[in-house]
Amino acid sequence: STYFLKGIDNDSNYVSEKLENVMSLIWAQDNKTVYYTKPEEKTIREYRLYKHSIGNSVSQDELVFEELDKTYQIALSTSDEN
């Protein structure tokens, strides 16, 4: 899937922030960061976790984690801090 990040205050997409080939996406609690997973091409196993900060180019996204064991995949979820 492709995700477009949008500024609600000015109703426009962040042009340089088009996230392509994404399996899962969640917002961080700071509302300025998203975490997303990317799949392996052949198996579609979610194995890479990236961090994207709003206002930065997607080319600057940080690879946070890579699951090298092919018997596992990554799953994203949020939790309540309270």
PDB file of C-alpha atoms in Angstrom:
ATOM      1  CA  SER A   1       0.000   0.000   0.000  1.00  0.00           C
ATOM      2  CA  THR A   2       0.963   3.623  -0.440  1.00  0.00           C
ATOM      3  CA  TYR A   3       0.356   6.169   2.322  1.00  0.00           C
ATOM      4  CA  PHE A   4       0.148   9.918   1.790  1.00  0.00           C
ATOM      5  CA  LEU A   5       0.659  12.052   4.888  1.00  0.00           C
ATOM      6  CA  LYS A   6      -1.620  15.053   5.000  1.00  0.00           C
ATOM      7  CA  GLY A   7      -1.554  18.309   6.944  1.00  0.00           C
ATOM      8  CA  ILE A   8      -5.056  18.745   8.346  1.00  0.00           C
ATOM      9  CA  ASP A   9      -4.530  22.424   9.155  1.00  0.00           C
ATOM     10  CA  ASN A  10      -3.934  23.379   5.495  1.00  0.00           C
ATOM     11  CA  ASP A  11      -5.646  20.377   3.830  1.00  0.00           C
ATOM     12  CA  SER A  12      -2.651  19.438   1.698  1.00  0.00           C
ATOM     13  CA  ASN A  13      -0.421  16.400   1.261  1.00  0.00           C
ATOM     14  CA  TYR A  14       3.220  16.491   2.276  1.00  0.00           C
ATOM     15  CA  VAL A  15       4.627  15.933  -1.205  1.00  0.00           C
ATOM     16  CA  SER A  16       7.970  14.450  -0.129  1.00  0.00           C
ATOM     17  CA  GLU A  17       6.294  12.185   2.414  1.00  0.00           C
ATOM     18  CA  LYS A  18       4.708   9.519   0.224  1.00  0.00           C
ATOM     19  CA  LEU A  19       5.342   6.163   1.926  1.00  0.00           C
ATOM     20  CA  GLU A  20       5.323   3.364  -0.644  1.00  0.00           C
ATOM     21  CA  ASN A  21       5.196  -0.421  -0.298  1.00  0.00           C
ATOM     22  CA  VAL A  22       4.018  -0.191   3.324  1.00  0.00           C
ATOM     23  CA  MET A  23       2.303  -3.055   5.131  1.00  0.00           C
ATOM     24  CA  SER A  24       1.455  -1.447   8.508  1.00  0.00           C
ATOM     25  CA  LEU A  25       1.625   2.074   9.872  1.00  0.00           C
ATOM     26  CA  ILE A  26       1.070   3.625  13.313  1.00  0.00           C
ATOM     27  CA  TRP A  27       1.417   7.140  14.688  1.00  0.00           C
ATOM     28  CA  ALA A  28       3.681   7.807  17.645  1.00  0.00           C
ATOM     29  CA  GLN A  29       2.172   9.720  20.561  1.00  0.00           C
ATOM     30  CA  ASP A  30       4.144  12.861  19.652  1.00  0.00           C
ATOM     31  CA  ASN A  31       1.961  13.240  16.501  1.00  0.00           C
ATOM     32  CA  LYS A  32       5.123  14.030  14.533  1.00  0.00           C
ATOM     33  CA  THR A  33       6.419  10.513  13.939  1.00  0.00           C
ATOM     34  CA  VAL A  34       5.082   7.428  12.181  1.00  0.00           C
ATOM     35  CA  TYR A  35       6.444   3.904  12.304  1.00  0.00           C
ATOM     36  CA  TYR A  36       5.827   1.579   9.397  1.00  0.00           C
ATOM     37  CA  THR A  37       6.775  -1.869   8.165  1.00  0.00           C
ATOM     38  CA  LYS A  38       7.919  -2.985   4.754  1.00  0.00           C
ATOM     39  CA  PRO A  39       7.612  -6.500   3.339  1.00  0.00           C
ATOM     40  CA  GLU A  40      10.013  -8.872   1.682  1.00  0.00           C
ATOM     41  CA  GLU A  41       9.261  -8.901  -2.024  1.00  0.00           C
ATOM     42  CA  LYS A  42       8.634 -12.633  -2.467  1.00  0.00           C
ATOM     43  CA  THR A  43       7.038 -13.639   0.820  1.00  0.00           C
ATOM     44  CA  ILE A  44       5.335 -10.361   1.851  1.00  0.00           C
ATOM     45  CA  ARG A  45       6.641 -11.032   5.385  1.00  0.00           C
ATOM     46  CA  GLU A  46       6.800  -7.816   7.387  1.00  0.00           C
ATOM     47  CA  TYR A  47      10.444  -7.735   8.392  1.00  0.00           C
ATOM     48  CA  ARG A  48      11.667  -4.125   8.414  1.00  0.00           C
ATOM     49  CA  LEU A  49      10.498  -1.359  10.754  1.00  0.00           C
ATOM     50  CA  TYR A  50      11.117   2.268   9.782  1.00  0.00           C
ATOM     51  CA  LYS A  51      10.690   5.586  11.588  1.00  0.00           C
ATOM     52  CA  HIS A  52       9.523   8.664   9.668  1.00  0.00           C
ATOM     53  CA  SER A  53       9.449  12.187  11.121  1.00  0.00           C
ATOM     54  CA  ILE A  54       6.972  14.648   9.624  1.00  0.00           C
ATOM     55  CA  GLY A  55       8.741  17.339   7.618  1.00  0.00           C
ATOM     56  CA  ASN A  56      11.630  15.092   6.552  1.00  0.00           C
ATOM     57  CA  SER A  57      12.077  13.382   3.218  1.00  0.00           C
ATOM     58  CA  VAL A  58      11.241   9.680   3.124  1.00  0.00           C
ATOM     59  CA  SER A  59      14.830   9.080   1.976  1.00  0.00           C
ATOM     60  CA  GLN A  60      15.925  10.093   5.496  1.00  0.00           C
ATOM     61  CA  ASP A  61      13.737   7.484   7.243  1.00  0.00           C
ATOM     62  CA  GLU A  62      15.554   5.430   9.833  1.00  0.00           C
ATOM     63  CA  LEU A  63      15.589   1.625   9.764  1.00  0.00           C
ATOM     64  CA  VAL A  64      14.764   0.873  13.398  1.00  0.00           C
ATOM     65  CA  PHE A  65      14.658  -2.926  13.294  1.00  0.00           C
ATOM     66  CA  GLU A  66      15.087  -5.776  10.833  1.00  0.00           C
ATOM     67  CA  GLU A  67      13.870  -9.301  11.648  1.00  0.00           C
ATOM     68  CA  LEU A  68      16.426 -11.627  10.094  1.00  0.00           C
ATOM     69  CA  ASP A  69      14.794 -14.872  11.242  1.00  0.00           C
ATOM     70  CA  LYS A  70      12.492 -15.822   8.361  1.00  0.00           C
ATOM     71  CA  THR A  71      10.165 -17.706  10.710  1.00  0.00           C
ATOM     72  CA  TYR A  72       9.128 -14.414  12.391  1.00  0.00           C
ATOM     73  CA  GLN A  73       7.531 -11.216  11.218  1.00  0.00           C
ATOM     74  CA  ILE A  74       6.934  -7.792  12.761  1.00  0.00           C
ATOM     75  CA  ALA A  75       3.539  -6.626  14.019  1.00  0.00           C
ATOM     76  CA  LEU A  76       2.760  -3.046  15.045  1.00  0.00           C
ATOM     77  CA  SER A  77       0.366  -1.985  17.772  1.00  0.00           C
ATOM     78  CA  THR A  78      -0.156   0.869  20.174  1.00  0.00           C
ATOM     79  CA  SER A  79      -0.751   0.726  23.900  1.00  0.00           C
ATOM     80  CA  ASP A  80      -2.218   3.051  26.483  1.00  0.00           C
ATOM     81  CA  GLU A  81       0.451   4.540  28.736  1.00  0.00           C
ATOM     82  CA  ASN A  82      -1.930   4.889  31.673  1.00  0.00           C
TER      83      ASN A  82
END
